[in-house]
Amino acid sequence: MPRRIKSKHQHVASLEAELLRRVRAHGGLSRVQLARDLKLAPSTAGIYVDRLVRAGFLIETENTGRETAGRPPTSLVPNPDGGRFIGVDFEARNLMATVVDFSQKPLRQVHKTLRPTDSAAQILAKIEEAIDEMTARDSRPVLGIGVGVPGAIDPVTNVAVHYDFIKGWSDVPLGARLGARFGVPVFLENNIRSMALAELWFGAGRGLRNFVCIGIRSGIAAGVVVNGHLLHGAQHRAGEIGHWVCPVPPELADGTPPRRNSEWRWQAGARLEQVASLSAIEAAAQRGLERKQETALADVKGEPTIDDVLAAAHNGDSFALSLVRAVGRVHGWVAHQVNELFNPEKIIFAGPLADLGDLFLAPVRETARELGDAGRDLAIVNSKLGQYNGAVGAAALALHQWKPKR
Amino acid sequence: MPRRIKSKHQHVASLEAELLRRVRAHGGLSRVQLARDLKLAPSTAGIYVDRLVRAGFLIETENTGRETAGRPPTSLVPNPDGGRFIGVDFEARNLMATVVDFSQKPLRQVHKTLRPTDSAAQILAKIEEAIDEMTARDSRPVLGIGVGVPGAIDPVTNVAVHYDFIKGWSDVPLGARLGARFGVPVFLENNIRSMALAELWFGAGRGLRNFVCIGIRSGIAAGVVVNGHLLHGAQHRAGEIGHWVCPVPPELADGTPPRRNSEWRWQAGARLEQVASLSAIEAAAQRGLERKQETALADVKGEPTIDDVLAAAHNGDSFALSLVRAVGRVHGWVAHQVNELFNPEKIIFAGPLADLGDLFLAPVRETARELGDAGRDLAIVNSKLGQYNGAVGAAALALHQWKPKR
DNA sequence: GGGTATTATTTTGAAATCGAAATTACTGTC
DNA sequence: GACAGTAATTTCGATTTCAAAATAATACCC
């Protein structure tokens, strides 16, 4: 007569889920290592592992040749055929989806382009379409769906509350809708937070207890991990640093070059999102062209897109580079402020800008270091997880919440 | 053969301690209420309560007349004679100490003035002196000491790591020293964080899970409560918003009145601590006098102290008021930034400035609201706990960590 | 004044988890 | 190739905590 409504690890979905999580995060652990990791008695870990092996979710692997004395450990790995999970991540312009196996390995991914004019209904349809495409011709069961949603969400009711950049996007019952359509549990999370989860579980944040992930796309937001847990805030609105009131480097204010790196301006009400996001860069590039600025971007037909600007910067175009550097300095200021307030071990930048690497990160680091000597202990890096970062994080969200039925 | 090395509530000192905490925070709870609060089975709560009653730490009180049906609950209150705890809180200029009984009621308090020239050794001596004064002629045992320390601390080794405003204050083994002298456990915490604890346990933060406490004294720092727990950061350096790079209102930059409320300036590297702390106000007042500014402060002999400025503002002196308002606007900006990042339920300002009430809070609120419409859900208030806020919090720190010996 | 509804607490037996003591499966050594 | 050394796992009670049922103490209604 199993009961298990509460457990010692109350803050945790269940001990089984926690064990699976550890095994996935750090494949090939032994019972004893798991016990140590989760602070369980070895006997307890043994009981649960056996249960999961018998249920077919874990596999005992061959103990490969070892050198040390003592009884060799039996390594445990997740059974890839334990089930599949789906992750979706989107914002104003792009929708990424992925399906992962039980060991968290991506099996397939799908990208769809969204238009700013797409309505909430159209976006919902595209989400369902993407999921259908990925699960077609594969009969293994889907166990859960995770969705990284832009803007505010309510993780209790699984409703997407609001997002500025999609019209009509408010109080969308995403959880109920997808749950009804696919018949599996659906988990919602704000998409920068699901990126942070991806970093925590298999990215630059692995093993860290305190870090901040800053996503720069149409908007700018931060996913904060405190003590190994996501920060949500009172109304699940934490991390909206896009609304921060920030200083503006001259290049971004009126296009004049700065006299010193530290020469910035203050504009009443300048928001980070309007100063240092991808759309802000596009706008600044366009202003530059109108000013007859000498740049390779002048050859682009139509208004230059963010991809044009980043490509130009990559090719050494000095105007494009000056924009990237100016935005980098702003984010250096952001990193400084975030560091002083949170004292994280690491700040991880994600998005196309961060994908430029040191071209973007150098001015960020330089400025952060200039502003605060406390930055010594702080690593500023970019996300290495690539475009599907958020989608994989969303899949992991579902994966990690899921627990075997009894 | 009691053992109890681990318990279900692993993140918690012990169940006994947790129960005492709840009873102290919300006197007169019944066994059932405690069970609900701590998510225990009623039977479990009963076992522990009985144990604490038998050990003399809790007292069952008369069930006062009630109106509702059903068996009346037996209320439990802490036994005031269970033992005493000491709390100390200091920064560059003041040292406050208090001794509280087992139910957390302050029995006695002591204030000492520190001079900026005091060395670390002199301050240590004053701490011991304050404790001696309070415990003289009272034989009830002291069970623990909590200290709110300015600057960085290491809560594991109980060493005060560093503080800018006291010379020679680095790596002071405060815990070991006081422990040896008084023979009881000593707990260290950064003093803004111990203020935040005081607010959490019996101030404006009671019952909240997410709030930020901003202390404005010689420096400026924030104590952040996330999910009911203090935020420490990777190196226990979280909350140092005094190092934030911030905009500067004209009044504080060069004394000219602003054309609009939103007209601020950006000075390369202006730190919040140099712009909007008590010492910054003194400096700005002094600059005003040198400019022959018309103000009641001109009558003060010597350089005006912060008390002079605050008193003048209180009496309606327009120059002093303009300083307070300008500083208020800066903290409005701070509140906005903090709100967007953390999404707390409340921001609590502490310190002499906040004690002015709406004189200070009105410009804070106004600016925060101007900058962010998200501020609708956010309450901005001042601390009502008074001068001994930090000391009481420090005492509570010791009180809450303490648990009955078995 | 006795029944009934209602809520608090205690009793009871079971599940989860533990710590310590076997037991197992190796490596290395003579 | 027996034997000591070592580390992983299992076995075996013991302890903590639970859930559900039983009991206690009241208010309310007739």
PDB file of C-alpha atoms in Angstrom, chain A residues 112-228:
ATOM      1  CA  LYS A 112       9.884  28.098 -37.384  1.00  0.00           C
ATOM      2  CA  THR A 113       9.936  31.789 -38.177  1.00  0.00           C
ATOM      3  CA  LEU A 114       7.314  33.936 -36.517  1.00  0.00           C
ATOM      4  CA  ARG A 115       6.187  37.276 -37.844  1.00  0.00           C
ATOM      5  CA  PRO A 116       5.596  40.216 -35.540  1.00  0.00           C
ATOM      6  CA  THR A 117       2.113  40.329 -36.980  1.00  0.00           C
ATOM      7  CA  ASP A 118       1.274  36.761 -35.962  1.00  0.00           C
ATOM      8  CA  SER A 119      -1.645  36.553 -33.577  1.00  0.00           C
ATOM      9  CA  ALA A 120      -1.736  34.448 -30.436  1.00  0.00           C
ATOM     10  CA  ALA A 121      -3.900  31.887 -32.239  1.00  0.00           C
ATOM     11  CA  GLN A 122      -1.467  31.609 -35.126  1.00  0.00           C
ATOM     12  CA  ILE A 123       1.412  31.085 -32.746  1.00  0.00           C
ATOM     13  CA  LEU A 124      -0.463  28.392 -30.885  1.00  0.00           C
ATOM     14  CA  ALA A 125      -1.096  26.663 -34.187  1.00  0.00           C
ATOM     15  CA  LYS A 126       2.583  26.825 -35.075  1.00  0.00           C
ATOM     16  CA  ILE A 127       3.528  25.316 -31.745  1.00  0.00           C
ATOM     17  CA  GLU A 128       1.213  22.393 -32.311  1.00  0.00           C
ATOM     18  CA  GLU A 129       2.454  22.034 -35.859  1.00  0.00           C
ATOM     19  CA  ALA A 130       6.071  21.907 -34.696  1.00  0.00           C
ATOM     20  CA  ILE A 131       5.250  19.234 -32.144  1.00  0.00           C
ATOM     21  CA  ASP A 132       3.347  17.193 -34.703  1.00  0.00           C
ATOM     22  CA  GLU A 133       6.256  17.337 -37.130  1.00  0.00           C
ATOM     23  CA  MET A 134       8.691  16.101 -34.535  1.00  0.00           C
ATOM     24  CA  THR A 135       6.599  13.276 -33.210  1.00  0.00           C
ATOM     25  CA  ALA A 136       5.476  12.003 -36.606  1.00  0.00           C
ATOM     26  CA  ARG A 137       6.609   8.475 -37.469  1.00  0.00           C
ATOM     27  CA  ASP A 138       7.878   7.660 -33.995  1.00  0.00           C
ATOM     28  CA  SER A 139       5.699   5.610 -31.778  1.00  0.00           C
ATOM     29  CA  ARG A 140       7.620   5.911 -28.518  1.00  0.00           C
ATOM     30  CA  PRO A 141       5.406   7.678 -26.005  1.00  0.00           C
ATOM     31  CA  VAL A 142       5.744  11.353 -25.201  1.00  0.00           C
ATOM     32  CA  LEU A 143       5.768  11.813 -21.417  1.00  0.00           C
ATOM     33  CA  GLY A 144       5.682  15.583 -21.124  1.00  0.00           C
ATOM     34  CA  ILE A 145       5.939  18.966 -22.807  1.00  0.00           C
ATOM     35  CA  GLY A 146       7.848  21.992 -21.568  1.00  0.00           C
ATOM     36  CA  VAL A 147       7.373  25.447 -23.033  1.00  0.00           C
ATOM     37  CA  GLY A 148       9.610  28.481 -22.646  1.00  0.00           C
ATOM     38  CA  VAL A 149       7.306  31.441 -23.069  1.00  0.00           C
ATOM     39  CA  PRO A 150       8.322  35.069 -23.517  1.00  0.00           C
ATOM     40  CA  GLY A 151       6.993  37.473 -20.927  1.00  0.00           C
ATOM     41  CA  ALA A 152       5.084  36.760 -17.759  1.00  0.00           C
ATOM     42  CA  ILE A 153       3.611  33.361 -16.952  1.00  0.00           C
ATOM     43  CA  ASP A 154       1.713  31.848 -14.076  1.00  0.00           C
ATOM     44  CA  PRO A 155       3.346  28.495 -13.363  1.00  0.00           C
ATOM     45  CA  VAL A 156       0.496  27.438 -11.098  1.00  0.00           C
ATOM     46  CA  THR A 157      -2.331  27.705 -13.613  1.00  0.00           C
ATOM     47  CA  ASN A 158       0.052  27.296 -16.572  1.00  0.00           C
ATOM     48  CA  VAL A 159      -1.280  30.406 -18.212  1.00  0.00           C
ATOM     49  CA  ALA A 160       0.869  32.763 -20.273  1.00  0.00           C
ATOM     50  CA  VAL A 161      -0.054  36.081 -18.729  1.00  0.00           C
ATOM     51  CA  HIS A 162       1.418  38.756 -20.937  1.00  0.00           C
ATOM     52  CA  TYR A 163       4.062  39.624 -23.503  1.00  0.00           C
ATOM     53  CA  ASP A 164       4.643  43.002 -25.097  1.00  0.00           C
ATOM     54  CA  PHE A 165       5.901  41.905 -28.491  1.00  0.00           C
ATOM     55  CA  ILE A 166       3.004  39.654 -29.604  1.00  0.00           C
ATOM     56  CA  LYS A 167      -0.348  41.258 -30.061  1.00  0.00           C
ATOM     57  CA  GLY A 168      -3.221  39.737 -28.134  1.00  0.00           C
ATOM     58  CA  TRP A 169      -0.816  37.684 -26.078  1.00  0.00           C
ATOM     59  CA  SER A 170      -2.430  37.852 -22.683  1.00  0.00           C
ATOM     60  CA  ASP A 171      -3.854  35.178 -20.445  1.00  0.00           C
ATOM     61  CA  VAL A 172      -3.287  32.457 -23.018  1.00  0.00           C
ATOM     62  CA  PRO A 173      -4.192  29.096 -21.435  1.00  0.00           C
ATOM     63  CA  LEU A 174      -1.220  27.416 -23.056  1.00  0.00           C
ATOM     64  CA  GLY A 175      -0.985  24.619 -20.500  1.00  0.00           C
ATOM     65  CA  ALA A 176      -4.628  23.603 -20.796  1.00  0.00           C
ATOM     66  CA  ARG A 177      -4.612  23.879 -24.572  1.00  0.00           C
ATOM     67  CA  LEU A 178      -1.528  21.750 -25.220  1.00  0.00           C
ATOM     68  CA  GLY A 179      -2.467  19.360 -22.443  1.00  0.00           C
ATOM     69  CA  ALA A 180      -5.834  18.728 -24.078  1.00  0.00           C
ATOM     70  CA  ARG A 181      -4.304  18.366 -27.520  1.00  0.00           C
ATOM     71  CA  PHE A 182      -1.492  15.948 -26.624  1.00  0.00           C
ATOM     72  CA  GLY A 183      -2.754  14.367 -23.435  1.00  0.00           C
ATOM     73  CA  VAL A 184       0.433  14.798 -21.410  1.00  0.00           C
ATOM     74  CA  PRO A 185       1.504  17.115 -18.601  1.00  0.00           C
ATOM     75  CA  VAL A 186       2.611  20.567 -19.791  1.00  0.00           C
ATOM     76  CA  PHE A 187       5.007  22.816 -17.899  1.00  0.00           C
ATOM     77  CA  LEU A 188       5.396  26.522 -18.586  1.00  0.00           C
ATOM     78  CA  GLU A 189       8.322  28.709 -17.769  1.00  0.00           C
ATOM     79  CA  ASN A 190       9.420  32.129 -18.846  1.00  0.00           C
ATOM     80  CA  ASN A 191      11.901  31.563 -21.632  1.00  0.00           C
ATOM     81  CA  ILE A 192      14.881  33.305 -20.190  1.00  0.00           C
ATOM     82  CA  ARG A 193      14.383  31.233 -17.072  1.00  0.00           C
ATOM     83  CA  SER A 194      14.198  28.059 -19.101  1.00  0.00           C
ATOM     84  CA  MET A 195      17.478  29.075 -20.726  1.00  0.00           C
ATOM     85  CA  ALA A 196      18.926  29.521 -17.272  1.00  0.00           C
ATOM     86  CA  LEU A 197      17.733  26.018 -16.425  1.00  0.00           C
ATOM     87  CA  ALA A 198      19.457  24.665 -19.509  1.00  0.00           C
ATOM     88  CA  GLU A 199      22.654  26.373 -18.389  1.00  0.00           C
ATOM     89  CA  LEU A 200      22.226  25.051 -14.870  1.00  0.00           C
ATOM     90  CA  TRP A 201      21.700  21.494 -15.943  1.00  0.00           C
ATOM     91  CA  PHE A 202      24.045  21.098 -18.889  1.00  0.00           C
ATOM     92  CA  GLY A 203      25.607  24.406 -19.769  1.00  0.00           C
ATOM     93  CA  ALA A 204      28.001  26.934 -18.306  1.00  0.00           C
ATOM     94  CA  GLY A 205      26.117  26.892 -14.998  1.00  0.00           C
ATOM     95  CA  ARG A 206      26.601  23.211 -14.302  1.00  0.00           C
ATOM     96  CA  GLY A 207      27.634  22.666 -10.712  1.00  0.00           C
ATOM     97  CA  LEU A 208      27.077  26.316  -9.767  1.00  0.00           C
ATOM     98  CA  ARG A 209      24.676  27.431  -7.071  1.00  0.00           C
ATOM     99  CA  ASN A 210      24.507  31.123  -7.981  1.00  0.00           C
ATOM    100  CA  PHE A 211      24.580  32.540 -11.460  1.00  0.00           C
ATOM    101  CA  VAL A 212      22.696  34.886 -13.730  1.00  0.00           C
ATOM    102  CA  CYS A 213      21.814  34.253 -17.345  1.00  0.00           C
ATOM    103  CA  ILE A 214      21.142  37.337 -19.449  1.00  0.00           C
ATOM    104  CA  GLY A 215      19.274  36.837 -22.705  1.00  0.00           C
ATOM    105  CA  ILE A 216      19.505  39.486 -25.391  1.00  0.00           C
ATOM    106  CA  ARG A 217      16.943  39.030 -28.151  1.00  0.00           C
ATOM    107  CA  SER A 218      13.976  41.244 -29.043  1.00  0.00           C
ATOM    108  CA  GLY A 219      13.860  42.090 -25.366  1.00  0.00           C
ATOM    109  CA  ILE A 220      16.377  41.705 -22.571  1.00  0.00           C
ATOM    110  CA  ALA A 221      15.776  39.640 -19.466  1.00  0.00           C
ATOM    111  CA  ALA A 222      17.691  37.826 -16.789  1.00  0.00           C
ATOM    112  CA  GLY A 223      17.213  34.311 -15.432  1.00  0.00           C
ATOM    113  CA  VAL A 224      18.599  34.173 -11.927  1.00  0.00           C
ATOM    114  CA  VAL A 225      19.674  31.027 -10.118  1.00  0.00           C
ATOM    115  CA  VAL A 226      20.017  31.443  -6.366  1.00  0.00           C
ATOM    116  CA  ASN A 227      21.150  28.537  -4.303  1.00  0.00           C
ATOM    117  CA  GLY A 228      20.503  26.172  -7.168  1.00  0.00           C
TER     118      GLY A 228
END
